[in-house]
Coordinates of C-alpha atoms in Angstrom, one line a residue:
X1 CA 69.4 0.6 126.5
X2 CA 66.1 -1.4 125.9
X3 CA 65.4 -1.4 129.5
X4 CA 66.2 2.6 129.7
X5 CA 63.3 2.8 126.8
X6 CA 61.0 0.8 128.7
X7 CA 61.5 2.8 131.8
X8 CA 60.7 6.0 129.7
X9 CA 57.7 4.4 128.1
X10 CA 56.1 3.5 131.4
X11 CA 56.8 6.8 132.9
X12 CA 55.2 8.6 130.1
X13 CA 52.1 6.5 130.2
X14 CA 50.1 8.3 132.9
X15 CA 50.7 11.9 131.8
X16 CA 50.1 11.0 128.0
X17 CA 46.9 9.5 128.9
X18 CA 46.1 12.7 130.8
X19 CA 46.8 14.6 128.0
X20 CA 44.6 12.7 125.5
X21 CA 41.9 12.8 128.0
X22 CA 42.0 16.6 128.3
X23 CA 42.0 17.0 124.5
X24 CA 39.0 14.8 124.1
X25 CA 37.2 16.9 126.9
X26 CA 38.2 20.2 125.2
X27 CA 37.0 19.0 121.9
X28 CA 33.5 17.8 123.6
X29 CA 33.0 21.2 125.5
X30 CA 33.6 23.3 122.1
X31 CA 31.7 20.7 119.5
X32 CA 28.9 18.7 121.4
X33 CA 27.9 17.3 118.0
X34 CA 31.2 15.0 117.9
X35 CA 30.4 13.3 121.1
X36 CA 29.1 9.9 119.7
X37 CA 31.9 9.7 117.0
X38 CA 34.5 10.3 119.7
X39 CA 33.2 7.6 121.8
X40 CA 34.0 5.3 119.0
X41 CA 37.6 6.3 118.4
X42 CA 39.4 4.9 121.4
X43 CA 42.9 6.1 122.0
X44 CA 45.6 3.4 122.6
X45 CA 49.3 3.9 123.6
X46 CA 51.9 2.2 121.3
X47 CA 55.6 1.9 122.2
X48 CA 58.4 3.2 119.8
X49 CA 56.1 4.2 116.9
X50 CA 57.1 7.8 116.7
X51 CA 53.7 9.0 115.3
X52 CA 50.0 9.0 115.8
X53 CA 47.6 7.1 113.6
X54 CA 44.2 5.2 113.4
X55 CA 42.9 2.3 111.7
X56 CA 39.2 3.5 112.2
X57 CA 38.6 1.8 115.5
X58 CA 41.6 3.0 117.5
X59 CA 43.6 6.0 117.8
X60 CA 47.2 4.7 118.3
X61 CA 49.6 7.2 120.0
X62 CA 53.4 6.9 121.0
X63 CA 53.4 8.5 124.4
X64 CA 57.2 9.7 124.2
X65 CA 56.2 11.2 121.0
X66 CA 53.0 12.6 122.0
X67 CA 54.8 14.3 125.3
X68 CA 57.5 15.8 123.1
X69 CA 55.0 17.5 120.7
X70 CA 52.9 18.6 123.6
X71 CA 55.8 20.4 125.3
X72 CA 56.7 22.3 122.2
X73 CA 53.0 23.1 121.5
X74 CA 50.2 22.3 123.9
X75 CA 47.5 22.5 121.6
X76 CA 49.0 19.8 119.6
X77 CA 47.0 17.1 121.4
X78 CA 43.6 18.5 120.7
X79 CA 44.7 19.4 117.0
X80 CA 45.8 15.7 116.3
X81 CA 42.6 14.0 118.1
X82 CA 40.4 16.4 115.9
X83 CA 42.6 15.8 112.6
X84 CA 42.3 12.1 112.9
X85 CA 38.7 12.3 113.9
X86 CA 37.6 14.3 110.9
X87 CA 39.5 11.9 108.7
X88 CA 37.4 9.2 109.9
X89 CA 34.2 11.0 109.6
X90 CA 35.0 12.3 105.9
X91 CA 35.9 8.6 105.2
X92 CA 39.5 9.7 103.9
X93 CA 41.0 6.1 104.8
X94 CA 38.7 4.1 102.6
X95 CA 39.4 3.3 99.0
X96 CA 42.8 4.5 99.6
X97 CA 44.8 2.0 97.2
X98 CA 42.7 3.2 94.2
X99 CA 44.1 6.6 94.3
X100 CA 47.6 8.2 93.9
X101 CA 48.5 8.0 97.5
X102 CA 50.9 10.9 97.7
X103 CA 48.3 13.2 96.4
X104 CA 45.4 11.8 98.4
X105 CA 47.4 12.2 101.7
X106 CA 47.9 15.8 101.0
X107 CA 44.4 16.3 100.0
X108 CA 42.9 14.7 102.8
X109 CA 45.0 16.7 105.3
X110 CA 44.4 19.9 103.6
X111 CA 40.5 19.4 103.6
X112 CA 40.9 18.4 107.4
X113 CA 43.2 21.3 108.6
X114 CA 41.1 23.7 106.5
X115 CA 38.0 22.6 108.2
X116 CA 39.6 22.7 111.8
X117 CA 41.0 26.2 111.2
X118 CA 37.6 27.7 109.9
X119 CA 36.0 26.1 113.3
X120 CA 38.4 28.6 115.2
X121 CA 38.4 26.4 118.4
X122 CA 39.7 28.1 121.5
X123 CA 43.1 26.8 122.7
X124 CA 43.8 25.0 119.3
X125 CA 46.2 27.3 117.5
X126 CA 49.5 25.8 116.3
X127 CA 52.6 27.8 115.1
X128 CA 52.2 26.4 111.4
X129 CA 48.6 27.8 111.2
X130 CA 49.9 31.2 109.9
X131 CA 51.5 29.5 106.9
X132 CA 48.9 27.0 106.4
X133 CA 46.1 30.1 106.0
X134 CA 48.5 31.5 103.3
X135 CA 48.6 28.3 101.3
X136 CA 44.8 27.9 101.6
X137 CA 44.2 31.5 100.4
X138 CA 45.9 30.5 97.3
X139 CA 44.2 27.1 96.9
X140 CA 40.8 28.8 97.3
X141 CA 41.3 31.0 94.5
X142 CA 41.5 27.8 92.2
X143 CA 39.1 25.4 94.1
X144 CA 35.7 26.5 95.0
X145 CA 35.2 24.0 98.1
X146 CA 38.0 22.7 99.6
X147 CA 36.8 18.9 99.8
X148 CA 39.5 16.2 99.7
X149 CA 38.1 14.9 96.4
X150 CA 38.3 18.6 94.8
X151 CA 41.7 19.0 96.2
X152 CA 43.0 15.8 94.8
X153 CA 41.6 16.4 91.4
X154 CA 43.3 19.5 91.5
X155 CA 46.7 18.1 92.8
X156 CA 46.4 15.2 89.9
X157 CA 45.5 17.5 87.0
X158 CA 48.1 20.5 87.8
X159 CA 51.8 20.4 87.9
X160 CA 52.9 20.4 91.6
X161 CA 56.8 20.8 92.3
X162 CA 58.3 18.5 94.8
X163 CA 58.9 21.8 97.0
X164 CA 55.2 22.7 96.7
X165 CA 54.2 19.2 97.9
X166 CA 56.7 19.4 100.8
X167 CA 55.1 22.8 101.7
X168 CA 51.7 21.0 101.9
X169 CA 53.2 18.3 104.1
X170 CA 55.0 20.9 106.4
X171 CA 51.5 22.9 106.9
X172 CA 48.8 20.2 106.7
X173 CA 50.3 16.7 107.7
X174 CA 49.4 15.7 111.4
X175 CA 48.9 11.9 111.4
X176 CA 50.6 9.0 109.9
X177 CA 48.3 7.2 107.3
X178 CA 50.0 4.0 107.9
X179 CA 46.5 2.0 108.6
X180 CA 44.8 3.3 105.4
X181 CA 43.8 0.6 103.1
X182 CA 40.8 -0.7 101.2
X183 CA 41.0 -4.4 102.2
X184 CA 37.9 -6.2 101.5
X185 CA 37.8 -7.9 104.8
X186 CA 34.6 -8.2 106.8
X187 CA 36.1 -6.2 109.6
X188 CA 36.9 -3.2 107.4
X189 CA 33.5 -3.4 105.8
X190 CA 31.9 -3.2 109.2
X191 CA 34.2 -0.3 110.1
X192 CA 33.0 1.8 107.0
X193 CA 29.6 1.3 107.7
X194 CA 29.9 2.2 111.2
X195 CA 31.4 5.5 110.3
X196 CA 28.9 6.2 107.7
X197 CA 26.3 5.9 110.5
X198 CA 28.4 8.2 112.6
X199 CA 28.9 10.8 110.1
X200 CA 25.1 11.1 109.2
X201 CA 24.6 11.5 113.1
X202 CA 27.3 14.2 113.1
X203 CA 25.4 15.7 110.1
X204 CA 22.2 15.8 112.2
X205 CA 23.6 16.8 115.3
X206 CA 25.6 19.8 113.8
X207 CA 22.4 21.4 112.8
X208 CA 21.0 21.0 116.4
X209 CA 24.1 21.9 118.5
X210 CA 26.3 24.2 116.3
X211 CA 26.3 28.0 116.9
X212 CA 28.1 30.7 115.3
X213 CA 31.3 29.8 116.8
X214 CA 31.3 26.3 115.0
X215 CA 29.6 26.7 112.1
X216 CA 32.1 26.0 109.4
X217 CA 31.1 25.8 105.7
X218 CA 33.8 23.4 105.0
X219 CA 32.7 21.2 107.7
X220 CA 29.3 21.0 106.1
X221 CA 30.6 20.6 102.7
X222 CA 33.1 17.9 103.5
X223 CA 30.1 16.1 105.2
X224 CA 28.0 16.4 102.2
X225 CA 30.8 15.1 100.1
X226 CA 31.3 12.0 102.1
X227 CA 27.7 11.0 102.7
X228 CA 26.4 11.9 99.2
X229 CA 25.2 8.9 97.4
X230 CA 28.2 7.4 95.4
X231 CA 27.4 5.5 92.1
X232 CA 29.7 3.5 89.9
X233 CA 28.6 4.5 86.5
X234 CA 29.5 1.2 85.0
X235 CA 27.2 -0.4 87.5
X236 CA 24.2 2.0 86.7
X237 CA 24.4 1.2 83.2
X238 CA 23.7 -2.3 83.9
X239 CA 20.2 -1.1 84.6
X240 CA 19.9 -0.8 80.9
X241 CA 21.2 -4.3 80.0
X242 CA 19.1 -6.9 78.3
X243 CA 19.7 -10.7 77.6
X244 CA 20.3 -11.5 73.9
X245 CA 22.4 -13.8 71.7
X246 CA 25.9 -12.6 71.0
X247 CA 28.0 -13.7 67.9
X248 CA 30.9 -15.4 69.8
X249 CA 32.1 -19.0 70.7
X250 CA 30.4 -20.1 73.8
X251 CA 33.2 -22.1 75.4
X252 CA 30.8 -22.5 78.6
X253 CA 28.3 -24.9 76.6
X254 CA 30.9 -26.7 74.4
X255 CA 31.8 -30.3 75.1
X256 CA 35.2 -31.0 74.1
X257 CA 34.9 -34.6 74.9
X258 CA 32.5 -35.4 71.9
X259 CA 34.6 -32.8 69.7
X260 CA 37.7 -34.7 70.2
X261 CA 36.2 -38.3 70.0
X262 CA 34.8 -37.4 66.6
X263 CA 38.1 -36.1 65.5
X264 CA 39.8 -39.4 66.5
X265 CA 37.5 -42.0 65.3
X266 CA 35.7 -40.5 62.2
X267 CA 38.4 -39.0 60.1
X268 CA 38.7 -35.4 61.3
X269 CA 35.0 -35.1 61.7
X270 CA 33.9 -33.8 64.9
X271 CA 30.6 -35.0 66.5
X272 CA 29.6 -31.5 67.8
X273 CA 30.7 -27.9 66.5
X274 CA 31.3 -25.1 69.1
X275 CA 28.1 -22.8 69.4
X276 CA 28.7 -19.7 67.3
X277 CA 26.6 -17.4 69.8
X278 CA 26.1 -17.0 73.6
X279 CA 23.6 -15.6 75.7
X280 CA 24.9 -12.2 76.9
X281 CA 23.5 -9.7 79.0
X282 CA 24.7 -6.3 77.6
X283 CA 23.4 -2.9 76.5
X284 CA 21.5 -2.7 73.4
X285 CA 19.1 0.1 73.3
X286 CA 18.9 3.3 75.4
X287 CA 18.4 7.0 74.8
X288 CA 21.1 9.8 76.0
X289 CA 19.4 13.2 76.4
X290 CA 21.7 16.5 76.5
X291 CA 20.5 19.5 78.1
X292 CA 21.8 22.2 75.6
X293 CA 20.3 25.1 77.4
X294 CA 22.5 28.2 78.0
X295 CA 23.3 26.9 81.5
X296 CA 25.0 23.6 80.0
X297 CA 28.0 24.6 78.2
X298 CA 29.6 22.8 75.4
X299 CA 33.0 21.5 76.9
X300 CA 30.7 20.0 79.8
X301 CA 28.4 18.2 77.7
X302 CA 31.4 17.1 75.5
X303 CA 33.1 15.7 78.7
X304 CA 30.2 14.0 79.8
X305 CA 29.6 12.2 76.5
X306 CA 33.2 11.2 76.4
X307 CA 33.0 9.8 79.8
X308 CA 29.7 7.9 78.8
X309 CA 31.4 6.6 75.7
X310 CA 34.5 5.4 77.4
X311 CA 32.4 3.2 79.5
X312 CA 30.4 1.8 76.9
X313 CA 32.9 1.2 74.0
X314 CA 34.3 -1.8 75.4
X315 CA 32.7 -5.2 74.1
X316 CA 31.8 -6.4 77.2
X317 CA 29.2 -3.5 77.6
X318 CA 27.8 -3.3 74.3
X319 CA 26.2 -5.5 71.7
X320 CA 28.0 -5.2 68.3
X321 CA 24.6 -3.9 66.9
X322 CA 23.3 -1.1 69.2
X323 CA 20.2 1.2 68.9
X324 CA 21.1 4.5 71.1
X325 CA 19.3 7.8 70.5
X326 CA 21.4 11.0 71.4
X327 CA 18.7 13.7 71.7
X328 CA 19.7 17.3 72.1
X329 CA 17.0 19.2 73.9
X330 CA 16.4 22.8 75.5
X331 CA 13.1 24.1 75.5
X332 CA 12.4 21.9 72.6
X333 CA 14.0 18.9 70.9
X334 CA 16.6 20.2 68.7
X335 CA 18.2 17.0 67.0
X336 CA 18.0 13.3 67.4
X337 CA 21.2 11.2 66.1
X338 CA 20.7 7.5 66.0
X339 CA 23.9 5.6 67.0
X340 CA 24.1 1.9 65.6
X341 CA 27.7 1.0 65.9
X342 CA 31.0 2.2 67.3
X343 CA 31.8 4.2 64.6
X344 CA 28.7 6.2 64.7
X345 CA 29.6 7.4 68.2
X346 CA 33.3 8.0 67.0
X347 CA 31.9 10.3 64.2
X348 CA 29.3 11.9 66.5
X349 CA 32.1 12.9 69.1
X350 CA 34.4 14.2 66.7
X351 CA 32.0 16.1 64.3
X352 CA 28.5 16.9 65.9
X353 CA 27.8 20.3 66.8
X354 CA 25.4 21.1 69.6
X355 CA 22.1 22.8 68.9
X356 CA 20.0 24.8 71.3
X357 CA 21.1 27.0 74.2
X358 CA 17.7 28.3 75.0
X359 CA 15.6 27.6 78.3
X360 CA 15.2 24.2 79.7
X361 CA 12.3 21.9 79.7
X362 CA 12.8 18.1 80.2
X363 CA 9.1 17.2 78.9
X364 CA 9.8 17.2 75.2
X365 CA 12.5 14.6 75.3
X366 CA 10.1 12.1 76.9
X367 CA 7.5 12.9 74.6
X368 CA 9.7 12.4 71.7
X369 CA 10.7 8.7 73.1
X370 CA 7.1 7.9 73.5
X371 CA 6.6 8.7 69.9
X372 CA 9.6 6.6 69.0
X373 CA 8.2 3.9 71.1
X374 CA 4.8 4.0 69.4
X375 CA 6.8 3.9 65.9
X376 CA 8.4 0.7 66.9
X377 CA 12.0 2.3 66.8
X378 CA 12.9 0.3 70.0
X379 CA 12.4 -3.5 70.7
X380 CA 13.3 -3.2 74.3
X381 CA 14.0 0.1 75.7
X382 CA 15.7 -0.2 79.1
X383 CA 16.5 3.4 80.0
X384 CA 17.2 7.1 79.5
X385 CA 20.2 9.0 80.8
X386 CA 19.5 12.8 81.0
X387 CA 22.6 15.1 81.3
X388 CA 21.4 18.6 82.7
X389 CA 21.9 21.4 85.3
X390 CA 18.6 20.3 86.8
X391 CA 16.6 23.6 86.4
X392 CA 13.8 22.7 84.0
X393 CA 10.2 21.1 84.1
X394 CA 10.0 17.4 84.6
X395 CA 7.2 15.2 83.1
X396 CA 4.2 14.6 85.4
X397 CA 4.1 10.8 85.1
X398 CA 6.4 8.0 85.3
X399 CA 7.8 6.4 81.8
X400 CA 8.1 2.8 81.1
X401 CA 11.7 2.8 81.3
X402 CA 14.6 3.6 83.9
X403 CA 15.3 7.3 84.0
X404 CA 18.7 8.6 85.4
X405 CA 19.5 12.4 85.7
X406 CA 23.1 13.0 85.8
X407 CA 24.0 16.7 87.4
X408 CA 27.5 18.4 88.0
X409 CA 28.3 18.2 91.6
X410 CA 28.4 21.9 93.0
X411 CA 29.0 21.0 96.5
X412 CA 25.5 20.6 97.5
X413 CA 22.7 17.9 97.3
X414 CA 21.7 19.0 93.7
X415 CA 18.3 19.5 92.3
X416 CA 15.4 17.5 93.4
X417 CA 14.2 14.9 90.8
X418 CA 11.0 12.8 90.6
X419 CA 10.7 10.0 93.0
X420 CA 10.9 7.5 89.7
X421 CA 14.2 8.6 88.6
X422 CA 17.7 8.0 89.8
X423 CA 20.1 11.0 90.8
X424 CA 23.6 11.1 90.0
X425 CA 26.2 13.9 90.8
X426 CA 29.4 13.8 89.1
X427 CA 32.4 16.4 89.6
X428 CA 33.8 18.2 86.5
X429 CA 36.8 16.4 87.5
X430 CA 35.6 13.1 87.1
X431 CA 34.3 13.8 83.7
X432 CA 37.7 15.0 82.7
X433 CA 39.2 12.1 84.4

């Protein structure tokens, strides 16, 4: 039996290789902007896997399985090649273990297949496409842009029955995601960096080579989502940290030898006492500015504040004594609430009513903070977070502290900010999560 399988494997190799080469050539003829990315993803036959998959460098395929699928539908080879290529270009296989894997598998496959169907590649139609288009039509009624991230949050935050998930698998699953992982090995990091550069090249070439026939909104949106600057909100808040003494036992600088020696030789009198403070780098002072103009709705602002607070409330991030100002502003400063402890923050979230809802002007907040600095309200102000839709007037000069503008991600690059400010895009789903 093993010899028979080996013979079948050897016999199918030449034909399977030709099929993969033909699929590659068909893609390049129709989508020249993918040429460099395709040169990195090298096909390689593997015996008895019964699937097709990729680790980011190699496209592994079972020749017997490929021929079976090709016999059923000749377009299969082109579609699976392109499906896997888009997974890599959109970085779907990286950071995989941090997500609910069944939902991320479905979300990534839906995003890729939607992009392929929008492109309308000649000779690339499969029997399941009609059913897939029906499912996509329903999804588009609930999700504005079908990126993997937005689909994932939709699947995560809504009840999806087992039958529904099975239908997503039936219509959109093509490859096996068996090599997807986020191992911190040097090899994987290099692969991710390579794909970032390749995706940037695809994005640039798409503008040069694309024509009406392969101008896909989903392709553009998914590339933008993959390549947008991603920030760890916790890491960004470290910009606002200062070194100060924190009231807690400092085990790092405590010598137990002298302590126990004193207890043993001087009647339970230690020679040294543990330090009751340690130098810590935490957040002590900063400003949260909230755009309360008509375009920033109350629930969104509340979600942003809760997201920020959930990060800050841990003792590892905040000193017990803090000096945080939450400033509400539309075209003028409406209210300034000073937060000195976690109880103040809890009370603000539970009871504070937002004020304003006029037009947007950022300058009053910066003028107000300058007045607070002149009055000595801050000892060492490190930064200001401004949550807004971005459509307002920015101050002309750079302030003497870090500034971060946080916008909701609407699927584009977001508003321009001054060169001295950091721009952060957050999905509403991320705020809720």
